[in-house]
mmCIF file of C-alpha atoms in Angstrom:
data_model
loop_
_atom_site.group_PDB
_atom_site.id
_atom_site.type_symbol
_atom_site.label_atom_id
_atom_site.label_comp_id
_atom_site.label_asym_id
_atom_site.label_seq_id
_atom_site.Cartn_x
_atom_site.Cartn_y
_atom_site.Cartn_z
ATOM 1 C CA MET A 1 -30.289 32.585 24.634
ATOM 2 C CA PHE A 2 -28.700 34.717 21.716
ATOM 3 C CA GLN A 3 -25.383 34.837 23.324
ATOM 4 C CA ALA A 4 -25.293 31.008 23.944
ATOM 5 C CA ASN A 5 -26.027 30.227 20.319
ATOM 6 C CA MET A 6 -23.400 32.767 19.213
ATOM 7 C CA GLU A 7 -20.884 30.733 21.421
ATOM 8 C CA ARG A 8 -21.953 27.415 20.029
ATOM 9 C CA THR A 9 -21.667 28.949 16.449
ATOM 10 C CA LYS A 10 -18.016 29.868 17.226
ATOM 11 C CA GLN A 11 -17.090 26.710 18.714
ATOM 12 C CA THR A 12 -18.450 24.831 15.513
ATOM 13 C CA GLN A 13 -16.577 27.125 13.275
ATOM 14 C CA SER A 14 -13.332 26.573 15.391
ATOM 15 C CA GLU A 15 -13.882 22.767 15.254
ATOM 16 C CA ASN A 16 -14.329 22.877 11.317
ATOM 17 C CA GLU A 17 -11.250 24.884 10.956
ATOM 18 C CA THR A 18 -9.238 22.533 12.917
ATOM 19 C CA ALA A 19 -10.699 19.501 11.034
ATOM 20 C CA GLY A 20 -9.777 21.190 7.591
ATOM 21 C CA THR A 21 -6.156 21.765 8.546
ATOM 22 C CA ASP A 22 -3.662 19.968 6.420
ATOM 23 C CA THR A 23 -0.807 18.216 8.013
ATOM 24 C CA ALA A 24 2.501 17.751 6.304
ATOM 25 C CA MET A 25 4.912 14.891 5.965
ATOM 26 C CA ASN A 26 8.309 15.348 3.919
ATOM 27 C CA GLY A 27 6.803 18.351 2.197
ATOM 28 C CA LEU A 28 3.610 16.520 0.978
ATOM 29 C CA HIS A 29 0.375 18.046 2.603
ATOM 30 C CA PHE A 30 -2.345 15.398 3.558
ATOM 31 C CA ASP A 31 -5.948 16.288 4.738
ATOM 32 C CA ALA A 32 -6.072 15.253 8.285
ATOM 33 C CA ARG A 33 -9.673 14.250 7.635
ATOM 34 C CA VAL A 34 -8.836 11.710 5.272
ATOM 35 C CA LYS A 35 -7.733 8.263 6.701
ATOM 36 C CA MET A 36 -7.176 5.172 4.708
ATOM 37 C CA PRO A 37 -7.724 1.701 6.123
ATOM 38 C CA GLY A 38 -4.898 0.353 8.103
ATOM 39 C CA TRP A 39 -3.599 3.973 8.546
ATOM 40 C CA SER A 40 -3.254 5.761 11.934
ATOM 41 C CA THR A 41 -2.547 9.213 12.929
ATOM 42 C CA MET A 42 0.935 9.450 14.418
ATOM 43 C CA PRO A 43 2.635 12.425 16.130
ATOM 44 C CA LYS A 44 5.335 14.216 14.417
ATOM 45 C CA SER A 45 8.098 16.379 16.057
ATOM 46 C CA ALA A 46 7.941 20.117 15.489
ATOM 47 C CA GLY A 47 10.746 21.929 13.741
ATOM 48 C CA GLY A 48 11.587 24.596 11.237
ATOM 49 C CA ALA A 49 10.862 28.399 11.505
ATOM 50 C CA GLY A 50 7.531 30.192 11.816
ATOM 51 C CA GLY A 51 4.841 30.146 14.399
ATOM 52 C CA SER A 52 2.939 26.916 13.108
ATOM 53 C CA ALA A 53 6.275 24.927 13.076
ATOM 54 C CA SER A 54 6.727 25.536 16.709
ATOM 55 C CA THR A 55 3.848 23.297 17.552
ATOM 56 C CA ALA A 56 3.722 19.562 17.041
ATOM 57 C CA SER A 57 1.764 18.522 14.247
ATOM 58 C CA SER A 58 0.213 15.041 13.394
ATOM 59 C CA SER A 59 0.573 13.365 10.021
ATOM 60 C CA VAL A 60 -1.495 10.575 8.317
ATOM 61 C CA MET A 61 0.759 7.652 7.752
ATOM 62 C CA GLU A 62 0.628 3.901 7.960
ATOM 63 C CA SER A 63 1.365 2.288 11.138
ATOM 64 C CA TRP A 64 3.737 -0.123 9.252
ATOM 65 C CA ARG A 65 5.891 -1.281 12.173
ATOM 66 C CA GLU A 66 2.850 -3.058 13.751
ATOM 67 C CA GLU A 67 0.873 -4.556 10.929
ATOM 68 C CA ARG A 68 1.570 -8.409 10.927
ATOM 69 C CA THR A 69 -1.915 -9.729 11.165
ATOM 70 C CA ARG A 70 -1.425 -13.542 10.480
ATOM 71 C CA SER A 71 1.201 -16.048 11.670
ATOM 72 C CA VAL A 72 2.309 -19.522 10.273
ATOM 73 C CA GLU A 73 0.427 -21.009 13.224
ATOM 74 C CA ASP A 74 -2.768 -19.098 12.110
ATOM 75 C CA ASN A 75 -2.361 -20.619 8.509
ATOM 76 C CA GLU A 76 -2.260 -24.045 10.005
ATOM 77 C CA MET A 77 -5.269 -23.567 12.241
ATOM 78 C CA SER A 78 -7.499 -21.905 9.673
ATOM 79 C CA LEU A 79 -6.529 -24.211 6.720
ATOM 80 C CA PRO A 80 -9.291 -26.747 7.419
ATOM 81 C CA SER A 81 -12.024 -24.131 7.699
ATOM 82 C CA ILE A 82 -10.847 -22.425 4.355
ATOM 83 C CA ALA A 83 -10.866 -25.820 2.644
ATOM 84 C CA ALA A 84 -14.390 -26.493 3.823
ATOM 85 C CA ALA A 85 -15.600 -23.201 2.566
ATOM 86 C CA TYR A 86 -14.269 -23.979 -0.896
ATOM 87 C CA THR A 87 -16.117 -27.330 -0.708
ATOM 88 C CA THR A 88 -19.232 -25.416 -0.013
ATOM 89 C CA ILE A 89 -18.464 -23.153 -2.929
ATOM 90 C CA LEU A 90 -18.045 -26.138 -5.441
ATOM 91 C CA ARG A 91 -21.444 -27.636 -4.215
ATOM 92 C CA GLY A 92 -23.150 -24.069 -4.661
ATOM 93 C CA LEU A 93 -21.577 -23.968 -8.250
ATOM 94 C CA GLY A 94 -23.194 -27.347 -8.899
ATOM 95 C CA GLU A 95 -20.184 -29.546 -8.852
ATOM 96 C CA ASP A 96 -19.633 -32.759 -7.027
ATOM 97 C CA PRO A 97 -16.680 -32.204 -4.600
ATOM 98 C CA GLN A 98 -16.176 -36.066 -4.430
ATOM 99 C CA ARG A 99 -15.288 -36.643 -7.978
ATOM 100 C CA GLN A 100 -11.843 -37.530 -8.788
ATOM 101 C CA GLY A 101 -10.610 -34.204 -10.096
ATOM 102 C CA LEU A 102 -12.014 -32.348 -7.262
ATOM 103 C CA LEU A 103 -11.114 -34.453 -4.308
ATOM 104 C CA LYS A 104 -8.240 -32.285 -3.402
ATOM 105 C CA THR A 105 -9.276 -28.955 -4.828
ATOM 106 C CA PRO A 106 -10.481 -27.530 -1.586
ATOM 107 C CA TRP A 107 -7.210 -28.106 -0.048
ATOM 108 C CA ARG A 108 -5.169 -26.921 -2.956
ATOM 109 C CA ALA A 109 -7.316 -23.690 -3.234
ATOM 110 C CA ALA A 110 -7.009 -22.787 0.369
ATOM 111 C CA THR A 111 -3.413 -23.286 0.402
ATOM 112 C CA ALA A 112 -2.965 -21.226 -2.788
ATOM 113 C CA MET A 113 -5.193 -18.346 -1.302
ATOM 114 C CA GLN A 114 -2.866 -18.361 1.834
ATOM 115 C CA PHE A 115 0.082 -18.011 -0.443
ATOM 116 C CA PHE A 116 -1.588 -15.357 -2.573
ATOM 117 C CA THR A 117 -2.198 -13.348 0.705
ATOM 118 C CA LYS A 118 1.058 -14.114 2.493
ATOM 119 C CA GLY A 119 1.810 -10.253 2.887
ATOM 120 C CA TYR A 120 -0.160 -10.502 6.091
ATOM 121 C CA GLN A 121 2.346 -12.643 7.644
ATOM 122 C CA GLU A 122 5.131 -10.221 7.077
ATOM 123 C CA LYS A 123 6.353 -6.925 8.490
ATOM 124 C CA ILE A 124 8.239 -4.131 6.652
ATOM 125 C CA ILE A 125 10.432 -3.659 9.707
ATOM 126 C CA ASP A 126 11.693 -7.184 9.639
ATOM 127 C CA VAL A 127 12.766 -6.795 6.051
ATOM 128 C CA LEU A 128 14.423 -3.360 6.364
ATOM 129 C CA ASN A 129 16.133 -3.554 9.632
ATOM 130 C CA ASP A 130 19.679 -4.714 8.183
ATOM 131 C CA ALA A 131 19.376 -3.088 4.782
ATOM 132 C CA ILE A 132 19.395 0.832 5.367
ATOM 133 C CA PHE A 133 22.949 2.222 4.896
ATOM 134 C CA ASP A 134 24.450 5.719 5.594
ATOM 135 C CA GLU A 135 25.787 6.915 2.334
ATOM 136 C CA ASP A 136 26.657 10.295 1.033
ATOM 137 C CA HIS A 137 24.390 10.014 -2.125
ATOM 138 C CA ASP A 138 21.922 12.745 -2.910
ATOM 139 C CA GLU A 139 20.954 11.759 -6.575
ATOM 140 C CA MET A 140 17.927 9.824 -7.569
ATOM 141 C CA VAL A 141 17.586 6.042 -7.118
ATOM 142 C CA ILE A 142 15.115 4.221 -9.416
ATOM 143 C CA VAL A 143 14.082 0.501 -9.515
ATOM 144 C CA LYS A 144 11.600 -0.173 -12.301
ATOM 145 C CA ASP A 145 9.548 -2.929 -13.885
ATOM 146 C CA ILE A 146 9.093 -4.840 -10.529
ATOM 147 C CA ASP A 147 6.742 -7.703 -11.119
ATOM 148 C CA MET A 148 3.773 -7.230 -9.084
ATOM 149 C CA PHE A 149 0.778 -9.964 -8.265
ATOM 150 C CA SER A 150 -1.986 -9.013 -5.914
ATOM 151 C CA MET A 151 -5.656 -10.071 -5.343
ATOM 152 C CA CYS A 152 -8.689 -7.602 -5.937
ATOM 153 C CA GLU A 153 -10.386 -7.236 -2.670
ATOM 154 C CA HIS A 154 -13.714 -6.828 -4.427
ATOM 155 C CA HIS A 155 -13.814 -9.878 -6.570
ATOM 156 C CA LEU A 156 -10.917 -12.079 -5.327
ATOM 157 C CA VAL A 157 -9.453 -12.343 -8.711
ATOM 158 C CA PRO A 158 -5.849 -11.384 -9.680
ATOM 159 C CA ILE A 159 -4.307 -8.038 -10.358
ATOM 160 C CA PHE A 160 -0.727 -8.189 -11.989
ATOM 161 C CA GLY A 161 1.421 -5.746 -13.483
ATOM 162 C CA ARG A 162 4.697 -3.693 -12.763
ATOM 163 C CA VAL A 163 5.872 -1.263 -10.072
ATOM 164 C CA HIS A 164 8.309 1.507 -10.657
ATOM 165 C CA ILE A 165 9.977 3.320 -7.670
ATOM 166 C CA GLY A 166 12.185 6.182 -7.136
ATOM 167 C CA TYR A 167 13.443 8.041 -4.251
ATOM 168 C CA LEU A 168 15.889 11.003 -3.727
ATOM 169 C CA PRO A 169 18.123 9.792 -0.830
ATOM 170 C CA ASN A 170 18.774 12.085 2.384
ATOM 171 C CA LYS A 171 22.217 10.519 3.324
ATOM 172 C CA ARG A 172 20.582 7.147 3.598
ATOM 173 C CA VAL A 173 19.798 4.383 1.046
ATOM 174 C CA LEU A 174 18.132 1.209 0.958
ATOM 175 C CA GLY A 175 19.357 -2.145 -0.437
ATOM 176 C CA LEU A 176 17.823 -2.420 -3.907
ATOM 177 C CA SER A 177 16.413 -5.731 -3.379
ATOM 178 C CA LYS A 178 14.305 -4.475 -0.450
ATOM 179 C CA LEU A 179 12.349 -2.212 -2.670
ATOM 180 C CA ALA A 180 11.064 -5.375 -4.462
ATOM 181 C CA ARG A 181 10.361 -6.947 -1.071
ATOM 182 C CA ILE A 182 8.167 -4.057 -0.029
ATOM 183 C CA VAL A 183 6.108 -4.470 -3.117
ATOM 184 C CA GLU A 184 5.809 -8.122 -2.497
ATOM 185 C CA ILE A 185 4.649 -7.636 1.114
ATOM 186 C CA TYR A 186 2.009 -5.139 0.181
ATOM 187 C CA SER A 187 0.833 -6.590 -2.945
ATOM 188 C CA ARG A 188 0.399 -10.205 -1.498
ATOM 189 C CA ARG A 189 -2.766 -9.039 0.303
ATOM 190 C CA LEU A 190 -6.318 -8.361 -0.750
ATOM 191 C CA GLN A 191 -5.771 -4.863 -2.280
ATOM 192 C CA VAL A 192 -7.035 -1.944 -4.492
ATOM 193 C CA GLN A 193 -4.452 -0.512 -6.614
ATOM 194 C CA GLU A 194 -4.786 3.148 -5.341
ATOM 195 C CA ARG A 195 -4.018 1.864 -1.763
ATOM 196 C CA LEU A 196 -1.186 -0.401 -2.841
ATOM 197 C CA THR A 197 0.589 2.454 -4.401
ATOM 198 C CA LYS A 198 0.367 4.725 -1.446
ATOM 199 C CA GLN A 199 1.321 2.036 1.132
ATOM 200 C CA ILE A 200 4.598 1.367 -0.849
ATOM 201 C CA ALA A 201 5.549 5.045 -1.045
ATOM 202 C CA VAL A 202 4.726 5.738 2.526
ATOM 203 C CA ALA A 203 6.722 2.694 3.781
ATOM 204 C CA ILE A 204 9.844 3.852 1.997
ATOM 205 C CA THR A 205 9.260 7.534 3.303
ATOM 206 C CA GLU A 206 8.947 6.196 7.029
ATOM 207 C CA ALA A 207 12.041 3.919 6.768
ATOM 208 C CA LEU A 208 14.398 6.315 5.084
ATOM 209 C CA GLN A 209 13.177 9.886 5.413
ATOM 210 C CA PRO A 210 14.474 10.790 1.979
ATOM 211 C CA ALA A 211 13.851 14.154 0.191
ATOM 212 C CA GLY A 212 11.109 12.365 -1.742
ATOM 213 C CA VAL A 213 9.596 9.219 -3.115
ATOM 214 C CA GLY A 214 7.603 8.403 -6.345
ATOM 215 C CA VAL A 215 5.797 5.131 -6.961
ATOM 216 C CA VAL A 216 4.036 4.378 -10.189
ATOM 217 C CA ILE A 217 1.972 0.975 -10.832
ATOM 218 C CA GLU A 218 0.661 -0.113 -14.260
ATOM 219 C CA ALA A 219 -1.545 -3.217 -13.736
ATOM 220 C CA THR A 220 -4.148 -5.341 -15.475
ATOM 221 C CA HIS A 221 -7.119 -6.204 -13.387
ATOM 222 C CA MET A 222 -8.692 -9.527 -14.217
ATOM 223 C CA CYS A 223 -12.090 -8.251 -12.862
ATOM 224 C CA MET A 224 -12.317 -6.126 -15.863
ATOM 225 C CA VAL A 225 -10.861 -8.714 -18.196
ATOM 226 C CA MET A 226 -12.557 -11.954 -17.178
ATOM 227 C CA ARG A 227 -15.862 -10.409 -16.227
ATOM 228 C CA GLY A 228 -17.719 -7.034 -16.214
ATOM 229 C CA VAL A 229 -16.728 -4.998 -19.128
ATOM 230 C CA GLN A 230 -14.303 -7.512 -20.528
ATOM 231 C CA LYS A 231 -11.877 -5.219 -21.839
ATOM 232 C CA MET A 232 -8.820 -7.588 -22.597
ATOM 233 C CA ASN A 233 -6.189 -4.678 -23.119
ATOM 234 C CA SER A 234 -7.219 -2.197 -20.539
ATOM 235 C CA LYS A 235 -4.396 -1.237 -17.971
ATOM 236 C CA THR A 236 -4.921 0.949 -14.755
ATOM 237 C CA VAL A 237 -1.992 3.409 -13.906
ATOM 238 C CA THR A 238 -1.641 4.844 -10.425
ATOM 239 C CA SER A 239 1.005 7.147 -8.887
ATOM 240 C CA THR A 240 1.954 8.528 -5.542
ATOM 241 C CA MET A 241 4.478 11.347 -5.166
ATOM 242 C CA LEU A 242 5.760 12.552 -1.850
ATOM 243 C CA GLY A 243 8.139 15.418 -1.039
ATOM 244 C CA VAL A 244 10.086 16.961 -3.712
ATOM 245 C CA PHE A 245 8.566 14.549 -6.300
ATOM 246 C CA ARG A 246 5.266 16.235 -5.825
ATOM 247 C CA GLU A 247 6.638 19.689 -5.182
ATOM 248 C CA ASP A 248 9.306 20.026 -7.725
ATOM 249 C CA PRO A 249 7.933 19.427 -11.525
ATOM 250 C CA LYS A 250 11.514 18.986 -12.730
ATOM 251 C CA THR A 251 12.301 16.125 -10.247
ATOM 252 C CA ARG A 252 8.937 14.596 -10.901
ATOM 253 C CA ASP A 253 9.456 14.992 -14.763
ATOM 254 C CA GLU A 254 13.020 13.367 -14.459
ATOM 255 C CA PHE A 255 11.357 10.334 -12.649
ATOM 256 C CA LEU A 256 8.643 9.732 -15.168
ATOM 257 C CA THR A 257 11.022 10.200 -18.095
ATOM 258 C CA LEU A 258 13.467 7.552 -16.654
ATOM 259 C CA ILE A 259 10.930 4.988 -15.913
ATOM 260 C CA ARG A 260 9.633 5.211 -19.438
ATOM 261 C CA SER A 261 13.013 4.929 -21.111
#
C-alpha cells in the first residue's frame, strides 16, 4: 500500500511539472496552462541547440487561419430574429415599437449590430495572402494612431481609441495598410481590450515570423463613461510585447518612445 501511494505521488508530481512547463514562441515564453478564448495549442517544430530544443514543443497561439464564424448568408438569415429581439427590448424598456420614430428602429439596430461585429465574417489569411513581401530589411517598422472601434462584450457599448503597432522584420514585410486591416478585423467583434491587443500581436507574429512584435492600445470604454463609475476622461492602455520587444529593453524602449513622439 505504501509503495502504491508513493507511485501515485510521483506520477502527480510529474504531471504538475509538465503542466507548469513554459512553451516558447519567438522568444516569448507562454504558460502552457493559460489558454485564451479562441486560442488553440498547435505544434511547433523543434530547432536550435540543447537537449530541450531537440524535442517538439507546443505554443499557445491563436488559430487565426480558421476563424470565420459568420457569413453574409448568416447575416441575411439572422437579421429578422435580431430585429425581433430589439423589438422585445423596446417593449421591455416601456416604449411603443409601433410609434412613428421607432417603426424601423429594430431593423436599423440589427443591421448596425451586424456591422459593428463584421470582423466575425473575415479571416486574417484572406487579407494577408498577397501582401507579404520578401525584403532585406531588419529595422523597426511602426504604424501608429490606427483608429479602432469595438464593442465591449460585457455591456455591448462602444470601445474606441488608437492602436500602435511595431515589428522587427525577419526578411519579410507586410503591406502597411494590412496592419490597419488586422486591427479592423479583430476590433469589429465583441471584445475585451486585453484580448484584442494580444490577438493583433499574435496574428502578425504568425503571418511574418518577425524577430519581435509590439502592440499598444489606448482606448476609452463607454461602459466606464456612460454608466458605472462615469469617469469621462479615463483611458485604458494595454500592451503585448513578443520576441525581442519583450526580451530586449532597448528595443522595447525605442518602440515606446517612437509611438509617443
